[in-house]
PDB file of C-alpha atoms in Angstrom:
ATOM      1  CA  UNK M   1      -0.161  -0.364   0.125  1.00 91.00           C
ATOM      2  CA  UNK M   2       1.499   3.237  -1.126  1.00 96.00           C
ATOM      3  CA  UNK M   3       1.444   5.822   1.253  1.00 97.00           C
ATOM      4  CA  UNK M   4       2.049   9.836   0.955  1.00 97.00           C
ATOM      5  CA  UNK M   5       2.197  13.242   2.182  1.00 98.00           C
ATOM      6  CA  UNK M   6      -1.048  14.654   3.421  1.00 98.00           C
ATOM      7  CA  UNK M   7      -0.766  18.252   1.563  1.00 97.00           C
ATOM      8  CA  UNK M   8       1.353  19.996   4.084  1.00 96.00           C
ATOM      9  CA  UNK M   9      -0.437  18.593   7.313  1.00 97.00           C
ATOM     10  CA  UNK M  10       2.597  16.810   8.405  1.00 97.00           C
ATOM     11  CA  UNK M  11       0.634  13.801   8.380  1.00 98.00           C
ATOM     12  CA  UNK M  12       0.935  10.880   5.799  1.00 98.00           C
ATOM     13  CA  UNK M  13      -2.002   8.451   4.390  1.00 98.00           C
ATOM     14  CA  UNK M  14      -2.793   5.564   2.660  1.00 98.00           C
ATOM     15  CA  UNK M  15      -3.594   5.607  -1.116  1.00 98.00           C
ATOM     16  CA  UNK M  16      -6.797   3.539  -0.098  1.00 98.00           C
ATOM     17  CA  UNK M  17      -8.393   5.154   2.863  1.00 98.00           C
ATOM     18  CA  UNK M  18     -10.983   3.398   5.362  1.00 98.00           C
ATOM     19  CA  UNK M  19     -14.545   5.164   5.402  1.00 98.00           C
ATOM     20  CA  UNK M  20     -16.160   3.976   8.249  1.00 98.00           C
ATOM     21  CA  UNK M  21     -19.751   4.827   7.358  1.00 98.00           C
ATOM     22  CA  UNK M  22     -20.676   1.435   7.607  1.00 97.00           C
ATOM     23  CA  UNK M  23     -18.984   0.315  10.946  1.00 98.00           C
ATOM     24  CA  UNK M  24     -22.513   2.355  12.293  1.00 96.00           C
ATOM     25  CA  UNK M  25     -24.997   0.992   9.640  1.00 94.00           C
ATOM     26  CA  UNK M  26     -24.180  -2.695  10.556  1.00 93.00           C
ATOM     27  CA  UNK M  27     -26.643  -5.287  11.596  1.00 89.00           C
ATOM     28  CA  UNK M  28     -27.707  -6.646  15.489  1.00 84.00           C
ATOM     29  CA  UNK M  29     -24.849  -8.643  15.788  1.00 85.00           C
ATOM     30  CA  UNK M  30     -22.338  -7.721  13.308  1.00 90.00           C
ATOM     31  CA  UNK M  31     -19.902  -5.824  15.026  1.00 96.00           C
ATOM     32  CA  UNK M  32     -17.170  -8.358  15.447  1.00 96.00           C
ATOM     33  CA  UNK M  33     -17.076  -7.948  11.485  1.00 96.00           C
ATOM     34  CA  UNK M  34     -16.552  -4.323  11.558  1.00 97.00           C
ATOM     35  CA  UNK M  35     -13.882  -4.826  14.045  1.00 98.00           C
ATOM     36  CA  UNK M  36     -12.312  -7.503  12.040  1.00 98.00           C
ATOM     37  CA  UNK M  37     -12.467  -5.166   9.166  1.00 98.00           C
ATOM     38  CA  UNK M  38     -10.433  -2.299  10.567  1.00 98.00           C
ATOM     39  CA  UNK M  39      -7.545  -5.273  11.921  1.00 98.00           C
ATOM     40  CA  UNK M  40      -7.601  -6.372   7.841  1.00 98.00           C
ATOM     41  CA  UNK M  41      -7.365  -3.002   6.848  1.00 98.00           C
ATOM     42  CA  UNK M  42      -4.442  -2.651   9.278  1.00 98.00           C
ATOM     43  CA  UNK M  43      -3.113  -5.610   8.147  1.00 98.00           C
ATOM     44  CA  UNK M  44      -2.758  -4.788   4.752  1.00 98.00           C
ATOM     45  CA  UNK M  45      -1.175  -1.384   4.826  1.00 98.00           C
ATOM     46  CA  UNK M  46      -4.468   0.905   4.958  1.00 98.00           C
ATOM     47  CA  UNK M  47      -3.539   3.755   7.622  1.00 98.00           C
ATOM     48  CA  UNK M  48      -6.211   6.494   7.102  1.00 98.00           C
ATOM     49  CA  UNK M  49      -9.652   6.278   9.183  1.00 98.00           C
ATOM     50  CA  UNK M  50     -12.541   8.721   7.940  1.00 98.00           C
ATOM     51  CA  UNK M  51     -15.574   8.892  10.403  1.00 98.00           C
ATOM     52  CA  UNK M  52     -17.851  11.159  11.893  1.00 98.00           C
ATOM     53  CA  UNK M  53     -20.823  11.217  14.530  1.00 98.00           C
ATOM     54  CA  UNK M  54     -23.048  11.415  12.004  1.00 98.00           C
ATOM     55  CA  UNK M  55     -22.521   8.020  10.875  1.00 98.00           C
ATOM     56  CA  UNK M  56     -24.713   6.430  13.998  1.00 96.00           C
ATOM     57  CA  UNK M  57     -22.254   4.180  16.736  1.00 96.00           C
ATOM     58  CA  UNK M  58     -19.387   4.223  13.889  1.00 98.00           C
ATOM     59  CA  UNK M  59     -17.165   6.501  16.003  1.00 98.00           C
ATOM     60  CA  UNK M  60     -17.916   3.685  19.208  1.00 98.00           C
ATOM     61  CA  UNK M  61     -16.988   0.848  16.394  1.00 98.00           C
ATOM     62  CA  UNK M  62     -14.077   2.057  15.598  1.00 98.00           C
ATOM     63  CA  UNK M  63     -12.443   2.951  18.878  1.00 98.00           C
ATOM     64  CA  UNK M  64     -13.084  -0.542  19.851  1.00 98.00           C
ATOM     65  CA  UNK M  65     -11.074  -1.940  17.003  1.00 98.00           C
ATOM     66  CA  UNK M  66      -8.451   0.270  17.545  1.00 98.00           C
ATOM     67  CA  UNK M  67      -7.978  -0.071  20.878  1.00 97.00           C
ATOM     68  CA  UNK M  68      -4.571  -1.459  21.703  1.00 96.00           C
ATOM     69  CA  UNK M  69      -3.346   0.004  18.562  1.00 98.00           C
ATOM     70  CA  UNK M  70      -0.280   1.538  18.551  1.00 98.00           C
ATOM     71  CA  UNK M  71      -1.304   5.449  18.072  1.00 97.00           C
ATOM     72  CA  UNK M  72       1.474   6.383  15.406  1.00 97.00           C
ATOM     73  CA  UNK M  73       0.259   3.571  13.412  1.00 97.00           C
ATOM     74  CA  UNK M  74      -2.394   5.640  11.649  1.00 98.00           C
ATOM     75  CA  UNK M  75      -4.139   8.753  10.903  1.00 98.00           C
ATOM     76  CA  UNK M  76      -7.451   9.367  12.576  1.00 98.00           C
ATOM     77  CA  UNK M  77      -9.847  11.457  10.897  1.00 98.00           C
ATOM     78  CA  UNK M  78     -13.872  12.600  12.092  1.00 98.00           C
ATOM     79  CA  UNK M  79     -16.199  15.379  11.780  1.00 98.00           C
ATOM     80  CA  UNK M  80     -18.401  17.798  13.771  1.00 98.00           C
ATOM     81  CA  UNK M  81     -21.184  20.118  12.808  1.00 98.00           C
ATOM     82  CA  UNK M  82     -23.774  17.519  11.070  1.00 98.00           C
ATOM     83  CA  UNK M  83     -25.241  14.628  13.716  1.00 98.00           C
ATOM     84  CA  UNK M  84     -28.358  13.948  11.597  1.00 97.00           C
ATOM     85  CA  UNK M  85     -29.818  13.988   8.257  1.00 95.00           C
ATOM     86  CA  UNK M  86     -31.572  17.226   8.881  1.00 96.00           C
ATOM     87  CA  UNK M  87     -29.330  17.849  12.174  1.00 98.00           C
ATOM     88  CA  UNK M  88     -26.760  20.487  11.502  1.00 98.00           C
ATOM     89  CA  UNK M  89     -25.012  23.467  13.574  1.00 98.00           C
ATOM     90  CA  UNK M  90     -21.711  24.823  13.359  1.00 98.00           C
ATOM     91  CA  UNK M  91     -21.430  26.959  16.410  1.00 98.00           C
ATOM     92  CA  UNK M  92     -18.262  27.464  17.915  1.00 98.00           C
ATOM     93  CA  UNK M  93     -20.249  26.015  21.262  1.00 98.00           C
ATOM     94  CA  UNK M  94     -21.639  22.283  19.373  1.00 98.00           C
ATOM     95  CA  UNK M  95     -18.285  21.581  17.890  1.00 98.00           C
ATOM     96  CA  UNK M  96     -16.107  22.083  20.245  1.00 98.00           C
ATOM     97  CA  UNK M  97     -18.425  20.325  22.423  1.00 98.00           C
ATOM     98  CA  UNK M  98     -18.578  17.722  19.559  1.00 98.00           C
ATOM     99  CA  UNK M  99     -14.547  17.293  19.491  1.00 98.00           C
ATOM    100  CA  UNK M 100     -14.664  16.006  23.394  1.00 98.00           C
ATOM    101  CA  UNK M 101     -17.484  13.643  22.170  1.00 98.00           C
ATOM    102  CA  UNK M 102     -15.754  12.262  19.513  1.00 98.00           C
ATOM    103  CA  UNK M 103     -12.330  11.948  21.429  1.00 98.00           C
ATOM    104  CA  UNK M 104     -14.333   9.525  24.539  1.00 98.00           C
ATOM    105  CA  UNK M 105     -16.320   7.652  21.519  1.00 98.00           C
ATOM    106  CA  UNK M 106     -13.163   6.831  20.211  1.00 98.00           C
ATOM    107  CA  UNK M 107     -10.710   6.451  22.855  1.00 98.00           C
ATOM    108  CA  UNK M 108      -8.239   8.665  21.729  1.00 98.00           C
ATOM    109  CA  UNK M 109      -6.082  11.747  23.625  1.00 97.00           C
ATOM    110  CA  UNK M 110      -6.039  13.823  20.432  1.00 98.00           C
ATOM    111  CA  UNK M 111      -7.436  13.259  16.620  1.00 98.00           C
ATOM    112  CA  UNK M 112      -4.794  13.810  13.450  1.00 98.00           C
ATOM    113  CA  UNK M 113      -7.457  15.983  11.450  1.00 98.00           C
ATOM    114  CA  UNK M 114     -11.107  17.086  12.376  1.00 98.00           C
ATOM    115  CA  UNK M 115     -13.499  18.003   9.434  1.00 98.00           C
ATOM    116  CA  UNK M 116     -16.087  20.625   9.081  1.00 98.00           C
ATOM    117  CA  UNK M 117     -19.189  18.017   7.864  1.00 98.00           C
ATOM    118  CA  UNK M 118     -21.470  19.060   4.595  1.00 98.00           C
ATOM    119  CA  UNK M 119     -20.645  22.881   4.967  1.00 98.00           C
ATOM    120  CA  UNK M 120     -23.211  23.259   1.964  1.00 98.00           C
ATOM    121  CA  UNK M 121     -26.125  22.717   4.462  1.00 98.00           C
ATOM    122  CA  UNK M 122     -25.252  25.710   7.144  1.00 98.00           C
ATOM    123  CA  UNK M 123     -23.905  29.531   6.524  1.00 98.00           C
ATOM    124  CA  UNK M 124     -20.975  29.512   4.731  1.00 98.00           C
ATOM    125  CA  UNK M 125     -19.702  32.504   6.281  1.00 98.00           C
ATOM    126  CA  UNK M 126     -20.707  31.390  10.090  1.00 98.00           C
ATOM    127  CA  UNK M 127     -18.086  28.249   8.811  1.00 98.00           C
ATOM    128  CA  UNK M 128     -15.672  30.706   8.354  1.00 98.00           C
ATOM    129  CA  UNK M 129     -15.623  33.270  10.960  1.00 98.00           C
ATOM    130  CA  UNK M 130     -17.016  30.632  14.143  1.00 98.00           C
ATOM    131  CA  UNK M 131     -16.666  27.360  12.871  1.00 98.00           C
ATOM    132  CA  UNK M 132     -13.182  26.579  11.751  1.00 98.00           C
ATOM    133  CA  UNK M 133     -11.417  29.214  14.346  1.00 98.00           C
ATOM    134  CA  UNK M 134     -12.935  27.102  17.303  1.00 98.00           C
ATOM    135  CA  UNK M 135     -11.636  24.135  15.707  1.00 98.00           C
ATOM    136  CA  UNK M 136      -8.165  25.797  15.804  1.00 98.00           C
ATOM    137  CA  UNK M 137      -8.507  27.059  18.665  1.00 98.00           C
ATOM    138  CA  UNK M 138      -8.731  23.048  19.648  1.00 98.00           C
ATOM    139  CA  UNK M 139      -5.812  22.964  17.475  1.00 98.00           C
ATOM    140  CA  UNK M 140      -3.633  24.892  19.844  1.00 98.00           C
ATOM    141  CA  UNK M 141      -4.743  22.563  22.760  1.00 98.00           C
ATOM    142  CA  UNK M 142      -3.256  19.524  21.185  1.00 98.00           C
ATOM    143  CA  UNK M 143      -6.157  17.826  20.906  1.00 98.00           C
ATOM    144  CA  UNK M 144      -6.530  18.179  16.926  1.00 98.00           C
ATOM    145  CA  UNK M 145      -3.739  17.895  14.479  1.00 98.00           C
ATOM    146  CA  UNK M 146      -5.486  19.407  11.368  1.00 98.00           C
ATOM    147  CA  UNK M 147      -8.793  21.429  10.279  1.00 98.00           C
ATOM    148  CA  UNK M 148     -10.617  20.592   7.117  1.00 98.00           C
ATOM    149  CA  UNK M 149     -14.590  21.185   5.702  1.00 98.00           C
ATOM    150  CA  UNK M 150     -16.308  18.288   3.748  1.00 98.00           C
ATOM    151  CA  UNK M 151     -18.813  18.555   1.090  1.00 98.00           C
ATOM    152  CA  UNK M 152     -20.384  17.875  -2.110  1.00 98.00           C
ATOM    153  CA  UNK M 153     -20.677  21.326  -4.075  1.00 98.00           C
ATOM    154  CA  UNK M 154     -17.639  21.937  -5.278  1.00 98.00           C
ATOM    155  CA  UNK M 155     -17.848  26.134  -4.781  1.00 97.00           C
ATOM    156  CA  UNK M 156     -19.120  25.820  -1.344  1.00 98.00           C
ATOM    157  CA  UNK M 157     -15.735  24.216  -0.126  1.00 98.00           C
ATOM    158  CA  UNK M 158     -14.011  26.859  -2.044  1.00 98.00           C
ATOM    159  CA  UNK M 159     -15.747  29.186  -0.433  1.00 98.00           C
ATOM    160  CA  UNK M 160     -14.498  28.357   2.868  1.00 98.00           C
ATOM    161  CA  UNK M 161     -10.899  27.422   1.251  1.00 98.00           C
ATOM    162  CA  UNK M 162     -10.634  30.843   0.101  1.00 98.00           C
ATOM    163  CA  UNK M 163     -11.735  32.703   3.348  1.00 98.00           C
ATOM    164  CA  UNK M 164     -10.000  31.226   5.832  1.00 98.00           C
ATOM    165  CA  UNK M 165      -6.795  28.488   6.271  1.00 97.00           C
ATOM    166  CA  UNK M 166      -8.321  25.236   5.932  1.00 98.00           C
ATOM    167  CA  UNK M 167      -5.556  22.088   5.905  1.00 98.00           C
ATOM    168  CA  UNK M 168      -8.100  19.583   3.860  1.00 98.00           C
ATOM    169  CA  UNK M 169     -10.942  18.959   1.823  1.00 98.00           C
ATOM    170  CA  UNK M 170     -13.089  16.251   1.587  1.00 98.00           C
ATOM    171  CA  UNK M 171     -15.760  16.178  -1.395  1.00 98.00           C
ATOM    172  CA  UNK M 172     -17.522  12.427  -2.525  1.00 98.00           C
ATOM    173  CA  UNK M 173     -19.022  11.443  -6.087  1.00 98.00           C
ATOM    174  CA  UNK M 174     -17.087  13.842  -7.454  1.00 98.00           C
ATOM    175  CA  UNK M 175     -13.782  11.931  -8.695  1.00 98.00           C
ATOM    176  CA  UNK M 176     -15.203   8.871 -10.368  1.00 98.00           C
ATOM    177  CA  UNK M 177     -15.548   7.273 -14.003  1.00 98.00           C
ATOM    178  CA  UNK M 178     -18.510   9.097 -14.288  1.00 98.00           C
ATOM    179  CA  UNK M 179     -18.169  12.985 -12.763  1.00 98.00           C
ATOM    180  CA  UNK M 180     -14.664  13.756 -12.907  1.00 97.00           C
ATOM    181  CA  UNK M 181     -14.750  17.189 -11.667  1.00 97.00           C
ATOM    182  CA  UNK M 182     -12.383  17.277  -8.786  1.00 98.00           C
ATOM    183  CA  UNK M 183      -9.551  17.013 -10.946  1.00 96.00           C
ATOM    184  CA  UNK M 184     -10.183  20.342 -12.155  1.00 95.00           C
ATOM    185  CA  UNK M 185     -10.409  21.736  -8.881  1.00 96.00           C
ATOM    186  CA  UNK M 186      -7.655  20.500  -7.253  1.00 94.00           C
ATOM    187  CA  UNK M 187      -4.643  23.368  -8.381  1.00 93.00           C
ATOM    188  CA  UNK M 188      -7.915  26.127  -6.944  1.00 95.00           C
ATOM    189  CA  UNK M 189      -7.377  24.068  -3.534  1.00 97.00           C
ATOM    190  CA  UNK M 190      -3.269  23.887  -3.586  1.00 95.00           C
ATOM    191  CA  UNK M 191      -3.095  27.286  -4.458  1.00 96.00           C
ATOM    192  CA  UNK M 192      -4.325  27.621  -0.840  1.00 97.00           C
ATOM    193  CA  UNK M 193      -2.633  25.379   0.271  1.00 97.00           C
ATOM    194  CA  UNK M 194      -5.718  22.954   0.894  1.00 98.00           C
ATOM    195  CA  UNK M 195      -4.767  18.830  -0.003  1.00 98.00           C
ATOM    196  CA  UNK M 196      -7.628  16.958  -1.958  1.00 98.00           C
ATOM    197  CA  UNK M 197      -9.259  13.771  -0.610  1.00 98.00           C
ATOM    198  CA  UNK M 198     -11.834  11.853  -2.636  1.00 98.00           C
ATOM    199  CA  UNK M 199     -14.543  10.103  -1.484  1.00 98.00           C
ATOM    200  CA  UNK M 200     -16.848   7.425  -2.800  1.00 98.00           C
ATOM    201  CA  UNK M 201     -15.370   6.428  -5.795  1.00 98.00           C
ATOM    202  CA  UNK M 202     -17.968   4.062  -6.619  1.00 98.00           C
ATOM    203  CA  UNK M 203     -20.750   6.730  -6.459  1.00 98.00           C
ATOM    204  CA  UNK M 204     -22.437   5.820  -3.095  1.00 98.00           C
ATOM    205  CA  UNK M 205     -22.827   2.372  -5.023  1.00 97.00           C
ATOM    206  CA  UNK M 206     -24.508   3.082  -8.624  1.00 98.00           C
ATOM    207  CA  UNK M 207     -21.032   2.396 -10.619  1.00 98.00           C
ATOM    208  CA  UNK M 208     -21.529  -1.275  -8.695  1.00 98.00           C
ATOM    209  CA  UNK M 209     -22.967  -4.172 -10.618  1.00 98.00           C
ATOM    210  CA  UNK M 210     -25.402  -4.383  -7.942  1.00 96.00           C
ATOM    211  CA  UNK M 211     -26.777  -0.994  -8.419  1.00 96.00           C
ATOM    212  CA  UNK M 212     -27.641   2.193  -7.098  1.00 97.00           C
ATOM    213  CA  UNK M 213     -29.628   2.491  -3.521  1.00 96.00           C
ATOM    214  CA  UNK M 214     -33.335   3.711  -3.982  1.00 96.00           C
ATOM    215  CA  UNK M 215     -32.640   6.570  -1.874  1.00 96.00           C
ATOM    216  CA  UNK M 216     -29.532   7.870  -4.542  1.00 97.00           C
ATOM    217  CA  UNK M 217     -29.702  11.305  -4.864  1.00 97.00           C
ATOM    218  CA  UNK M 218     -28.508  10.755  -8.689  1.00 98.00           C
ATOM    219  CA  UNK M 219     -31.393  11.989 -11.820  1.00 97.00           C
ATOM    220  CA  UNK M 220     -32.496   8.812 -13.315  1.00 97.00           C
ATOM    221  CA  UNK M 221     -30.201   9.269 -16.895  1.00 97.00           C
ATOM    222  CA  UNK M 222     -26.910   9.302 -14.945  1.00 98.00           C
ATOM    223  CA  UNK M 223     -28.218   6.300 -12.882  1.00 98.00           C
ATOM    224  CA  UNK M 224     -29.469   4.709 -16.121  1.00 98.00           C
ATOM    225  CA  UNK M 225     -26.208   4.997 -17.939  1.00 98.00           C
ATOM    226  CA  UNK M 226     -24.248   3.648 -14.636  1.00 98.00           C
ATOM    227  CA  UNK M 227     -26.646   0.743 -14.517  1.00 98.00           C
ATOM    228  CA  UNK M 228     -25.741   0.127 -18.577  1.00 98.00           C
ATOM    229  CA  UNK M 229     -22.184   0.372 -17.459  1.00 98.00           C
ATOM    230  CA  UNK M 230     -23.046  -2.878 -14.914  1.00 98.00           C
ATOM    231  CA  UNK M 231     -24.378  -4.564 -17.413  1.00 98.00           C
ATOM    232  CA  UNK M 232     -21.439  -4.005 -19.906  1.00 98.00           C
ATOM    233  CA  UNK M 233     -19.128  -5.285 -17.057  1.00 98.00           C
ATOM    234  CA  UNK M 234     -21.550  -8.311 -16.269  1.00 98.00           C
ATOM    235  CA  UNK M 235     -21.535  -9.650 -19.230  1.00 97.00           C
ATOM    236  CA  UNK M 236     -17.882  -9.981 -19.562  1.00 97.00           C
ATOM    237  CA  UNK M 237     -17.912 -11.566 -16.076  1.00 97.00           C
ATOM    238  CA  UNK M 238     -16.962  -8.280 -14.693  1.00 97.00           C
ATOM    239  CA  UNK M 239     -17.509  -6.342 -11.611  1.00 98.00           C
ATOM    240  CA  UNK M 240     -18.035  -2.461 -12.285  1.00 98.00           C
ATOM    241  CA  UNK M 241     -16.888  -1.632  -8.886  1.00 98.00           C
ATOM    242  CA  UNK M 242     -13.313  -3.048  -9.521  1.00 98.00           C
ATOM    243  CA  UNK M 243     -13.195  -0.679 -12.948  1.00 98.00           C
ATOM    244  CA  UNK M 244     -14.516   2.265 -10.948  1.00 98.00           C
ATOM    245  CA  UNK M 245     -11.558   2.033  -8.156  1.00 98.00           C
ATOM    246  CA  UNK M 246      -9.095   1.051 -10.191  1.00 98.00           C
ATOM    247  CA  UNK M 247      -9.678   3.930 -12.167  1.00 98.00           C
ATOM    248  CA  UNK M 248     -10.368   6.397  -9.012  1.00 98.00           C
ATOM    249  CA  UNK M 249      -7.299   5.369  -7.075  1.00 97.00           C
ATOM    250  CA  UNK M 250      -4.613   5.451 -10.070  1.00 96.00           C
ATOM    251  CA  UNK M 251      -5.473   8.134 -12.231  1.00 97.00           C
ATOM    252  CA  UNK M 252      -6.808  10.755  -9.474  1.00 95.00           C
ATOM    253  CA  UNK M 253      -3.604  11.490  -7.615  1.00 94.00           C
ATOM    254  CA  UNK M 254      -5.337  12.732  -4.746  1.00 97.00           C
ATOM    255  CA  UNK M 255      -4.067  12.451  -0.849  1.00 96.00           C
ATOM    256  CA  UNK M 256      -6.163   9.386  -0.090  1.00 98.00           C
ATOM    257  CA  UNK M 257      -9.176   7.571  -2.139  1.00 98.00           C
ATOM    258  CA  UNK M 258     -11.833   6.813   0.588  1.00 98.00           C
ATOM    259  CA  UNK M 259     -14.106   3.778   0.185  1.00 98.00           C
ATOM    260  CA  UNK M 260     -16.279   2.341   2.912  1.00 97.00           C
ATOM    261  CA  UNK M 261     -16.104  -0.591   4.061  1.00 95.00           C
ATOM    262  CA  UNK M 262     -17.664  -2.971   7.065  1.00 96.00           C
ATOM    263  CA  UNK M 263     -16.120  -6.527   6.189  1.00 96.00           C
ATOM    264  CA  UNK M 264     -13.276  -7.905   6.140  1.00 98.00           C
ATOM    265  CA  UNK M 265     -13.651  -9.554   2.723  1.00 97.00           C
ATOM    266  CA  UNK M 266     -14.502  -5.995   1.033  1.00 97.00           C
ATOM    267  CA  UNK M 267     -11.405  -5.014   2.668  1.00 98.00           C
ATOM    268  CA  UNK M 268      -9.115  -7.606   1.128  1.00 98.00           C
ATOM    269  CA  UNK M 269     -11.099  -7.131  -2.036  1.00 98.00           C
ATOM    270  CA  UNK M 270     -10.356  -3.368  -2.470  1.00 98.00           C
ATOM    271  CA  UNK M 271      -6.904  -3.829  -1.842  1.00 98.00           C
ATOM    272  CA  UNK M 272      -6.767  -6.704  -4.014  1.00 98.00           C
ATOM    273  CA  UNK M 273      -8.041  -4.515  -6.590  1.00 98.00           C
ATOM    274  CA  UNK M 274      -5.875  -1.666  -6.988  1.00 97.00           C
ATOM    275  CA  UNK M 275      -2.814  -4.164  -7.558  1.00 96.00           C
ATOM    276  CA  UNK M 276      -4.655  -5.953 -10.333  1.00 96.00           C
ATOM    277  CA  UNK M 277      -3.780  -5.102 -13.825  1.00 96.00           C
ATOM    278  CA  UNK M 278      -6.089  -2.837 -15.373  1.00 96.00           C
ATOM    279  CA  UNK M 279      -8.141  -3.699 -18.445  1.00 97.00           C
ATOM    280  CA  UNK M 280      -7.788  -0.722 -20.989  1.00 97.00           C
ATOM    281  CA  UNK M 281     -10.414  -2.470 -23.101  1.00 98.00           C
ATOM    282  CA  UNK M 282     -13.323  -2.714 -20.610  1.00 98.00           C
ATOM    283  CA  UNK M 283     -12.276   0.758 -19.098  1.00 98.00           C
ATOM    284  CA  UNK M 284     -12.910   2.770 -22.480  1.00 98.00           C
ATOM    285  CA  UNK M 285     -16.199   0.618 -23.000  1.00 98.00           C
ATOM    286  CA  UNK M 286     -17.213   1.803 -19.560  1.00 98.00           C
ATOM    287  CA  UNK M 287     -16.004   5.398 -20.210  1.00 98.00           C
ATOM    288  CA  UNK M 288     -17.817   5.341 -23.337  1.00 98.00           C
ATOM    289  CA  UNK M 289     -21.134   4.042 -21.608  1.00 98.00           C
ATOM    290  CA  UNK M 290     -20.899   7.139 -19.208  1.00 98.00           C
ATOM    291  CA  UNK M 291     -19.735   9.512 -21.839  1.00 98.00           C
ATOM    292  CA  UNK M 292     -23.476  11.320 -22.323  1.00 98.00           C
ATOM    293  CA  UNK M 293     -23.469  11.741 -18.358  1.00 98.00           C
ATOM    294  CA  UNK M 294     -19.777  12.998 -17.634  1.00 98.00           C
ATOM    295  CA  UNK M 295     -19.392  15.062 -14.856  1.00 97.00           C
ATOM    296  CA  UNK M 296     -22.967  15.757 -14.476  1.00 97.00           C
ATOM    297  CA  UNK M 297     -24.413  15.661 -10.404  1.00 95.00           C
ATOM    298  CA  UNK M 298     -27.067  16.499  -8.340  1.00 97.00           C
ATOM    299  CA  UNK M 299     -28.289  19.567  -5.929  1.00 96.00           C
ATOM    300  CA  UNK M 300     -26.851  19.119  -2.265  1.00 97.00           C
ATOM    301  CA  UNK M 301     -27.631  21.714   0.779  1.00 97.00           C
ATOM    302  CA  UNK M 302     -28.619  24.904   0.867  1.00 97.00           C
ATOM    303  CA  UNK M 303     -29.765  26.262  -2.618  1.00 96.00           C
ATOM    304  CA  UNK M 304     -27.531  29.450  -2.313  1.00 97.00           C
ATOM    305  CA  UNK M 305     -24.589  26.588  -1.856  1.00 97.00           C
ATOM    306  CA  UNK M 306     -25.011  24.855  -5.178  1.00 94.00           C
ATOM    307  CA  UNK M 307     -22.480  24.261  -7.804  1.00 90.00           C
ATOM    308  CA  UNK M 308     -24.443  25.490 -11.343  1.00 87.00           C
ATOM    309  CA  UNK M 309     -21.627  24.115 -13.451  1.00 78.00           C
ATOM    310  CA  UNK M 310     -22.309  20.738 -12.184  1.00 76.00           C
ATOM    311  CA  UNK M 311     -25.695  19.944 -13.655  1.00 63.00           C
ATOM    312  CA  UNK M 312     -24.753  20.451 -17.901  1.00 49.00           C
TER     313      UNK M 312
END
């Protein structure tokens, strides 16, 4: 597993990161499997773990899994500001309490990275002038190593980055076989010293043979094209997720690419896929299938925080 610097933070992260959201959706009795997934990730060289209070009890499960592991062996990132589907609070007081709650749930004395979660659902000026400074104050105490922001619309992330110091950003579904817009924004973020982390290279399940879940927010024409790409892969005895993951990791050039997992077999599969040769013919066929919906996305967050350039 390759590792590289996370911008100017002084942290080193694995090229494939462990997205811990699925740890919060484990069925009854499934906690052991989730813990085994974390241990498998560590054994295979994954050192970057990303979680959030929004992900149910994922912080608690991840904390149990990391108990006893040398703290210097992994980079631990969590978030603050989002706590439910419609529960957002980016106030200084709340995010400060949130960090202390996360420290307790994760069983650690410091967090390597704390990020304002899904800022497009909040007042961006509040994030700039209140939320980020509150996290910087915690950084001064040693509880936080770096400060970041996450979200979907790229202009919302850029608005914050261009008005206050931000060490990292995460955007999801923005560097995939279907939507590659994050790459075009990378230099804009880099000019401000902000490292970019890509998340959800499988586009929240749309770029898999199984297909998108019913709640997926993408327009139907995007989902139809993704389903056609999956059928194309099935006809060749292949898995669309393999093509999508290889593409994102090998061509993205981001500090890390986060993939959700809660099963050790999923972790082994993902690590195996990124070490296997790319089927260039299949990749071209999938790209041709998705070309009519390339770089299309969907609304997320407040109306004033949308990305007008994403829905051409």
